Tab-separated table of C-alpha atoms and ligand atoms in Angstrom:
chain	number	residue	atom	x	y	z
A	1	MET	CA	14.051	-17.602	4.903
A	2	ASN	CA	11.250	-18.466	6.710
A	3	ASN	CA	11.554	-16.593	9.959
A	4	ILE	CA	13.315	-12.902	11.154
A	5	ALA	CA	16.025	-14.544	13.996
A	6	SER	CA	17.669	-15.669	11.327
A	7	ILE	CA	18.794	-12.044	9.954
A	8	LEU	CA	19.617	-10.304	13.426
A	9	GLU	CA	21.688	-12.764	14.179
A	10	GLY	CA	24.379	-9.673	14.909
A	11	VAL	CA	22.266	-6.460	14.210
A	12	ARG	CA	22.612	-4.051	17.052
A	13	SER	CA	20.385	-0.796	14.629
A	14	VAL	CA	17.668	-0.947	12.626
A	15	ALA	CA	15.846	1.142	10.035
A	16	ILE	CA	12.663	-0.154	8.744
A	17	ALA	CA	10.470	1.435	5.945
A	18	GLY	CA	8.136	1.789	2.956
A	19	HIS	CA	7.159	2.759	-0.023
A	20	THR	CA	6.016	6.387	-0.803
A	21	ARG	CA	2.103	7.696	0.642
A	22	PRO	CA	2.208	4.923	2.734
A	23	ASP	CA	-1.260	2.574	2.804
A	24	GLY	CA	-2.164	0.340	5.750
A	25	ASP	CA	0.203	-2.473	4.471
A	26	CYS	CA	2.803	-0.397	4.656
A	27	VAL	CA	2.252	1.507	7.423
A	28	GLY	CA	1.197	-2.494	9.350
A	29	SER	CA	4.252	-3.810	7.956
A	30	CYS	CA	6.133	-1.055	9.061
A	31	MET	CA	4.842	-1.632	12.275
A	32	GLY	CA	4.018	-4.698	13.378
A	33	MET	CA	7.522	-4.605	13.124
A	34	TYR	CA	9.060	-1.938	15.354
A	35	LEU	CA	6.530	-2.881	17.871
A	36	TYR	CA	7.929	-6.091	16.905
A	37	LEU	CA	11.627	-5.677	17.446
A	38	LYS	CA	10.603	-3.488	20.387
A	39	GLU	CA	8.587	-6.417	22.312
A	40	ASN	CA	10.783	-9.625	22.058
A	41	TYR	CA	13.866	-7.712	20.947
A	42	PRO	CA	14.471	-4.350	23.004
A	43	GLU	CA	18.737	-4.414	22.547
A	44	ILE	CA	17.602	-3.300	19.035
A	45	GLN	CA	17.555	0.311	18.077
A	46	ALA	CA	15.008	0.264	15.657
A	47	ASP	CA	13.736	4.156	13.827
A	48	VAL	CA	10.742	3.961	11.680
A	49	TYR	CA	10.657	6.331	8.083
A	50	LEU	CA	7.895	7.046	6.471
A	51	GLU	CA	6.221	9.762	5.310
A	52	GLU	CA	3.588	11.789	7.727
A	53	PRO	CA	1.255	9.288	8.838
A	54	ARG	CA	-3.136	9.680	8.020
A	55	ASP	CA	-4.680	10.466	11.620
A	56	VAL	CA	-6.883	7.237	10.449
A	57	PHE	CA	-3.748	4.617	11.769
A	58	SER	CA	-3.647	6.711	14.987
A	59	TYR	CA	-4.234	3.662	16.555
A	60	ILE	CA	-1.256	2.139	16.187
A	61	GLU	CA	1.218	2.169	19.363
A	62	ASP	CA	3.797	3.992	19.422
A	63	ILE	CA	2.945	5.811	15.178
A	64	GLY	CA	4.232	8.787	17.157
A	65	ARG	CA	7.653	7.526	16.951
A	66	VAL	CA	7.720	7.873	12.975
A	67	HIS	CA	10.968	9.629	11.367
A	68	THR	CA	9.011	11.433	8.313
A	69	SER	CA	13.575	12.723	7.307
A	70	TRP	CA	16.376	10.227	6.599
A	71	PRO	CA	19.801	11.410	9.747
A	72	GLU	CA	22.420	12.129	7.944
A	73	GLU	CA	24.821	9.498	8.337
A	74	LYS	CA	23.952	7.214	10.017
A	75	ALA	CA	24.244	3.879	9.293
A	76	TYR	CA	22.346	0.999	9.710
A	77	ASP	CA	22.985	-2.595	10.670
A	78	LEU	CA	20.424	-3.888	8.819
A	79	PHE	CA	17.578	-1.577	6.447
A	80	LEU	CA	14.559	-3.791	6.140
A	81	LEU	CA	12.199	-2.209	3.421
A	82	PHE	CA	8.058	-3.506	3.451
A	83	ASP	CA	5.661	-3.303	1.220
A	84	VAL	CA	7.738	-1.486	-2.104
A	85	SER	CA	8.532	-2.299	-5.048
A	86	SER	CA	11.121	0.005	-6.873
A	87	ARG	CA	13.681	1.870	-5.630
A	88	ASP	CA	11.892	4.568	-6.520
A	89	ARG	CA	8.897	4.287	-4.253
A	90	ILE	CA	11.164	4.812	-0.957
A	91	GLY	CA	10.742	7.816	-0.363
A	92	VAL	CA	12.349	9.851	2.520
A	93	ALA	CA	14.312	6.690	3.381
A	94	ALA	CA	16.266	6.183	-0.391
A	95	GLN	CA	18.834	6.333	0.808
A	96	GLY	CA	19.253	4.205	3.582
A	97	LEU	CA	19.831	1.311	0.916
A	98	GLU	CA	22.883	2.315	0.346
A	99	THR	CA	24.262	2.974	2.932
A	100	ALA	CA	23.504	-0.150	5.726
A	101	LYS	CA	25.458	-3.215	6.345
A	102	ASN	CA	22.754	-5.774	4.967
A	103	THR	CA	19.523	-4.922	3.448
A	104	VAL	CA	16.257	-6.706	2.600
A	105	CYS	CA	13.215	-6.762	1.458
A	106	ILE	CA	9.432	-8.255	2.708
A	107	ASP	CA	6.895	-7.492	-0.206
A	108	HIS	CA	3.809	-8.731	-2.205
A	109	HIS	CA	4.121	-6.715	-5.536
A	110	VAL	CA	4.686	-9.364	-8.340
A	111	THR	CA	6.257	-7.337	-9.381
A	112	ASN	CA	9.459	-6.408	-8.153
A	113	SER	CA	12.258	-7.119	-9.234
A	114	GLY	CA	14.234	-7.549	-6.324
A	115	ILE	CA	15.395	-4.518	-4.988
A	116	ALA	CA	18.203	-4.464	-1.408
A	117	ARG	CA	20.516	-8.084	-1.246
A	118	ILE	CA	18.053	-10.536	0.715
A	119	ASN	CA	14.233	-10.060	-0.802
A	120	HIS	CA	11.430	-11.879	0.574
A	121	ILE	CA	8.468	-11.561	-2.183
A	122	CYS	CA	5.259	-13.434	-1.961
A	123	PRO	CA	2.776	-12.570	-4.732
A	124	GLU	CA	0.647	-15.521	-3.707
A	125	ALA	CA	0.021	-13.755	-0.177
A	126	SER	CA	-2.754	-11.196	0.764
A	127	SER	CA	-0.402	-7.864	1.777
A	128	THR	CA	3.506	-7.107	3.221
A	129	CYS	CA	2.234	-8.473	6.466
A	130	GLU	CA	0.491	-11.521	6.087
A	131	VAL	CA	4.324	-12.145	5.074
A	132	LEU	CA	5.613	-10.586	7.262
A	133	TYR	CA	3.473	-12.789	9.984
A	134	GLU	CA	4.872	-16.128	8.649
A	135	LEU	CA	7.709	-14.420	9.949
A	136	LEU	CA	7.438	-14.280	13.064
A	137	GLU	CA	6.324	-16.181	16.193
A	138	ASP	CA	3.509	-16.685	15.708
A	139	THR	CA	3.905	-16.825	19.897
A	140	ARG	CA	5.885	-13.370	20.451
A	141	ILE	CA	3.578	-11.492	17.869
A	142	GLY	CA	1.541	-8.641	21.874
A	143	LYS	CA	-1.971	-6.634	21.074
A	144	ALA	CA	0.333	-3.511	19.793
A	145	CYS	CA	1.770	-5.714	17.049
A	146	ALA	CA	-1.141	-7.429	16.043
A	147	GLU	CA	-2.971	-4.885	15.510
A	148	ALA	CA	-0.238	-3.354	13.190
A	149	LEU	CA	-0.656	-6.323	11.726
A	150	TYR	CA	-4.371	-6.563	10.985
A	151	THR	CA	-4.891	-2.994	10.309
A	152	GLY	CA	-2.706	-3.998	6.765
A	153	ILE	CA	-4.229	-7.099	6.085
A	154	ILE	CA	-7.564	-4.989	5.506
A	155	HIS	CA	-6.760	-3.117	3.333
A	156	ASP	CA	-4.959	-4.510	1.310
A	157	THR	CA	-7.813	-7.069	0.910
A	158	GLY	CA	-10.570	-4.888	1.508
A	159	VAL	CA	-11.649	-6.744	4.608
A	160	PHE	CA	-11.130	-10.469	3.627
A	161	GLN	CA	-13.564	-9.356	-0.318
A	162	TYR	CA	-10.664	-9.093	-2.683
A	163	SER	CA	-9.325	-12.051	-4.371
A	164	CYS	CA	-6.155	-12.238	-3.104
A	165	THR	CA	-7.573	-12.877	0.318
A	166	SER	CA	-6.672	-16.110	1.121
A	167	GLU	CA	-8.080	-20.309	3.566
A	168	ARG	CA	-4.900	-18.535	5.555
A	169	THR	CA	-4.959	-15.129	5.313
A	170	MET	CA	-8.700	-15.696	7.262
A	171	GLN	CA	-6.599	-18.690	9.330
A	172	ILE	CA	-3.965	-15.687	10.323
A	173	GLY	CA	-6.269	-13.183	10.344
A	174	GLY	CA	-8.265	-14.852	13.037
A	175	ARG	CA	-5.012	-15.642	15.114
A	176	LEU	CA	-5.230	-11.543	14.965
A	177	ILE	CA	-8.131	-11.445	16.946
A	178	ALA	CA	-7.630	-14.684	19.536
A	179	LYS	CA	-4.772	-11.513	20.332
A	180	GLY	CA	-7.909	-9.165	21.918
A	181	ILE	CA	-7.480	-6.405	19.934
A	182	PRO	CA	-10.211	-4.095	18.281
A	183	PHE	CA	-10.745	-6.161	15.759
A	184	ASP	CA	-14.487	-3.933	13.862
A	185	GLN	CA	-12.669	-0.489	15.473
A	186	ILE	CA	-10.250	-1.043	13.741
A	187	ILE	CA	-12.160	-2.073	10.081
A	188	GLN	CA	-14.057	1.126	11.062
A	189	ASP	CA	-11.855	3.979	11.585
A	190	SER	CA	-9.444	3.425	9.570
A	191	PHE	CA	-11.883	1.906	6.585
A	192	TYR	CA	-14.956	2.370	5.800
A	193	THR	CA	-15.137	5.471	7.814
A	194	LYS	CA	-15.104	9.569	5.623
A	195	THR	CA	-14.544	12.437	6.018
A	196	TYR	CA	-17.636	14.766	4.820
A	197	VAL	CA	-15.156	16.241	1.894
A	198	GLN	CA	-13.490	12.189	1.043
A	199	ASN	CA	-17.904	11.609	0.428
A	200	GLN	CA	-17.656	14.787	-1.967
A	201	ILE	CA	-14.852	14.620	-3.666
A	202	LEU	CA	-16.303	10.575	-4.508
A	203	GLY	CA	-19.794	11.778	-5.043
A	204	ARG	CA	-17.888	14.473	-7.479
A	205	THR	CA	-15.828	11.861	-9.440
A	206	ILE	CA	-18.641	8.566	-9.723
A	207	MET	CA	-20.827	12.248	-11.683
A	208	GLU	CA	-18.439	12.800	-14.361
A	209	SER	CA	-17.020	9.330	-14.537
A	210	ILE	CA	-17.086	8.375	-18.157
A	211	MET	CA	-17.683	5.235	-19.765
A	212	LEU	CA	-15.449	3.441	-22.763
A	213	LEU	CA	-15.073	0.009	-24.197
A	214	ASP	CA	-18.900	0.003	-23.984
A	215	GLY	CA	-19.715	-0.260	-20.489
A	216	GLN	CA	-16.090	-2.074	-19.869
A	217	CYS	CA	-13.460	0.322	-18.239
A	218	ILE	CA	-14.990	3.536	-16.515
A	219	VAL	CA	-13.134	6.870	-16.066
A	220	GLY	CA	-12.655	9.008	-13.266
A	221	TYR	CA	-10.290	11.695	-12.794
A	222	LEU	CA	-9.700	14.986	-10.544
A	223	LYS	CA	-7.941	18.119	-11.559
A	224	GLN	CA	-5.798	20.206	-9.459
A	225	LYS	CA	-8.466	22.770	-9.192
A	226	ASP	CA	-10.445	19.935	-7.637
A	227	LEU	CA	-8.046	19.009	-5.095
A	228	LYS	CA	-8.156	23.215	-4.356
A	229	PHE	CA	-11.577	23.703	-3.917
A	230	TYR	CA	-12.738	21.008	-1.975
A	231	GLY	CA	-9.103	20.989	-0.651
A	232	VAL	CA	-8.102	18.215	-0.890
A	233	THR	CA	-5.348	16.161	-0.351
A	234	PRO	CA	-3.968	13.191	-2.623
A	235	ALA	CA	-5.013	11.186	1.341
A	236	ASP	CA	-8.044	11.612	0.818
A	237	LEU	CA	-8.860	9.947	-2.634
A	238	ASP	CA	-7.984	6.071	-1.321
A	239	GLY	CA	-11.238	3.768	-2.177
A	240	ILE	CA	-12.541	5.578	-5.553
A	241	VAL	CA	-11.165	3.862	-7.251
A	242	ASN	CA	-12.364	1.029	-5.502
A	243	GLN	CA	-16.229	2.447	-6.133
A	244	LEU	CA	-14.985	3.917	-9.856
A	245	ARG	CA	-13.966	-0.221	-10.600
A	246	ILE	CA	-17.973	-1.998	-8.514
A	247	THR	CA	-20.550	-0.315	-11.242
A	248	ARG	CA	-22.662	-3.292	-13.721
A	249	GLY	CA	-20.560	-4.893	-16.404
A	250	VAL	CA	-17.311	-2.496	-15.316
A	251	GLU	CA	-14.265	-4.514	-15.688
A	252	VAL	CA	-11.269	-2.042	-15.268
A	253	ALA	CA	-12.096	1.323	-13.288
A	254	ILE	CA	-9.380	3.969	-13.946
A	255	PHE	CA	-8.153	6.924	-11.490
A	256	LEU	CA	-6.217	9.783	-11.922
A	257	TYR	CA	-5.789	12.875	-10.677
A	258	GLU	CA	-3.188	15.267	-11.996
A	259	THR	CA	-0.072	15.572	-10.031
A	260	GLY	CA	1.147	18.571	-12.000
A	261	VAL	CA	1.555	20.368	-15.207
A	262	GLN	CA	0.369	17.486	-17.302
A	263	GLU	CA	1.401	14.993	-14.951
A	264	TYR	CA	-1.573	11.806	-13.872
A	265	LYS	CA	-1.339	9.205	-10.577
A	266	VAL	CA	-3.108	6.922	-12.532
A	267	SER	CA	-4.898	3.776	-10.264
A	268	MET	CA	-6.095	0.996	-11.398
A	269	ARG	CA	-8.013	-1.707	-10.312
A	270	SER	CA	-9.602	-4.296	-12.110
A	271	ASN	CA	-12.515	-7.848	-11.431
A	272	GLY	CA	-9.984	-10.746	-12.758
A	273	LYS	CA	-9.986	-10.394	-16.994
A	274	VAL	CA	-7.792	-7.883	-17.224
A	275	ASP	CA	-4.077	-7.566	-15.742
A	276	VAL	CA	-2.924	-4.013	-14.524
A	277	ALA	CA	0.272	-4.996	-13.323
A	278	ALA	CA	1.450	-5.543	-16.284
A	279	ILE	CA	0.586	-2.432	-18.009
A	280	ALA	CA	2.060	-0.719	-15.074
A	281	LEU	CA	4.548	-1.659	-15.316
A	282	PHE	CA	5.018	-1.225	-18.877
A	283	PHE	CA	4.077	3.012	-18.501
A	284	GLY	CA	6.745	2.413	-15.163
A	285	GLY	CA	4.447	1.743	-12.488
A	286	GLY	CA	3.652	-1.235	-11.214
A	287	GLY	CA	1.359	-3.441	-8.902
A	288	HIS	CA	-0.464	-6.529	-8.739
A	289	THR	CA	-2.532	-8.192	-11.375
A	290	ARG	CA	-6.123	-6.297	-10.310
A	291	ALA	CA	-4.370	-3.060	-8.108
A	292	ALA	CA	-2.296	-1.253	-9.842
A	293	GLY	CA	-0.502	2.680	-10.552
A	294	CYS	CA	1.732	4.794	-12.354
A	295	THR	CA	2.670	8.383	-12.683
A	296	MET	CA	2.428	9.810	-16.444
A	297	GLN	CA	2.592	12.794	-18.512
A	298	GLY	CA	0.173	14.047	-21.103
A	299	SER	CA	-3.655	15.396	-20.555
A	300	VAL	CA	-5.877	13.408	-19.201
A	301	HIS	CA	-7.267	12.157	-22.957
A	302	ASP	CA	-3.934	11.651	-23.857
A	303	VAL	CA	-3.201	9.653	-20.955
A	304	ILE	CA	-6.753	8.184	-20.649
A	305	ASN	CA	-6.046	7.188	-24.741
A	306	ALA	CA	-3.063	5.620	-23.962
A	307	LEU	CA	-4.146	3.384	-21.151
A	308	THR	CA	-7.723	2.724	-22.733
A	309	GLU	CA	-5.180	0.837	-25.879
A	310	PRO	CA	-3.944	-2.032	-24.206
A	311	ILE	CA	-7.068	-2.417	-21.343
A	312	GLU	CA	-8.784	-2.870	-25.139
A	313	LYS	CA	-6.189	-5.276	-26.320
A	314	GLN	CA	-6.369	-7.307	-23.378
A	315	LEU	CA	-10.080	-7.255	-23.021
A	316	ARG	CA	-9.787	-8.979	-26.477
A	317	GLU	CA	-7.832	-11.607	-26.375
B	1	AMP	P1	-2.837	2.201	-5.950
B	1	AMP	O1	-3.579	2.665	-7.536
B	1	AMP	O2	-1.779	3.676	-5.427
B	1	AMP	O3	-3.247	1.760	-4.501
B	1	AMP	O4	-1.873	1.387	-6.027
B	1	AMP	C1	-1.732	0.360	-6.448
B	1	AMP	C2	-1.206	-0.763	-6.098
B	1	AMP	O5	0.010	-1.083	-6.927
B	1	AMP	C3	-0.380	-0.966	-4.665
B	1	AMP	O6	0.328	-2.347	-4.223
B	1	AMP	C4	0.267	0.290	-5.160
B	1	AMP	O7	2.131	-0.020	-4.354
B	1	AMP	C5	1.590	-0.212	-6.696
B	1	AMP	N1	1.607	0.686	-7.440
B	1	AMP	C6	0.812	2.363	-7.612
B	1	AMP	N2	1.952	3.171	-7.761
B	1	AMP	C7	3.110	2.281	-8.475
B	1	AMP	C8	4.296	3.382	-9.430
B	1	AMP	N3	4.482	3.968	-9.228
B	1	AMP	N4	5.299	2.338	-9.148
B	1	AMP	C9	5.119	0.871	-8.526
B	1	AMP	N5	3.659	0.639	-8.009
B	1	AMP	C10	3.069	1.353	-8.252
B	2	MN	MN1	1.108	-0.609	-0.675
B	3	MN	MN1	0.355	-4.827	-0.172
């Protein structure tokens, strides 16, 4: 697929969806697509389906129009999936994949095996927003769409910091800035600003973290009772794993939080030597070589032991 126009021929209704717990790239690509359609294809009826987006994305135009549940018996001409690498992560819009006339997945996860009829997956791209930008006509991207796409790029690159950032990523960032977007405010408000409790829970996690494998692996974890004590939700935990990762000498950072009885959501970040996507995939999750995740069962110690074994093996190779 070279451009978005090729899949929009004859299409009158489009459903747009992303993954569960939508992050900046997911919200940015879904809303970027929605706003591009609104600006350039007003005749197409488009709806976005996501779990409630976090307040930090409230500056994105029309974010209030996001649907958080799927309407029964609605069959769209086209179902567009963004930033999703496996069927079980589609969340609120899972039904759309079965009922739409055509389905297209646009993504950048190396672990994506192709979940739609047409799959446009670019693992070398920094973000799904970057992949989407390449499918749009630059001259037809308005300010609102540019704000959404820029959001996704800065979130998945850590503000042009992670190794997924390429020369092309920077060029696209420049093109989007040229649309007159308040890029400094977007970076500050959606990426850096933390609430007081977010900082507290970050500090608490680091205080209680443990170093393993001769300081090459750092682990931070939170139990349900900790989340309750601080009154935080999973959305408040974004960024903790990256703070762990920047510890000197660390190759892999692991962050887990309890999601149910003997169940943990695992986030892993690598500084380059270890392929964490391979480990996450083995445990039923997925992601990228340097940032991946999965859900695991057992006690904290079971989970840590299970994860450190393949990490140690990779570090020895
Ligand atoms: P996270 O650690 O949740 O920020 O996720 C890091 C990367 O791994 C993101 O690109 C996610 O899309 C991906 N990822 C996280 N959890 C899963 C999962 N359970 N299955 C597939 N991919 C995941
Ligand atoms: Mn994502
Ligand atoms: Mn992404």
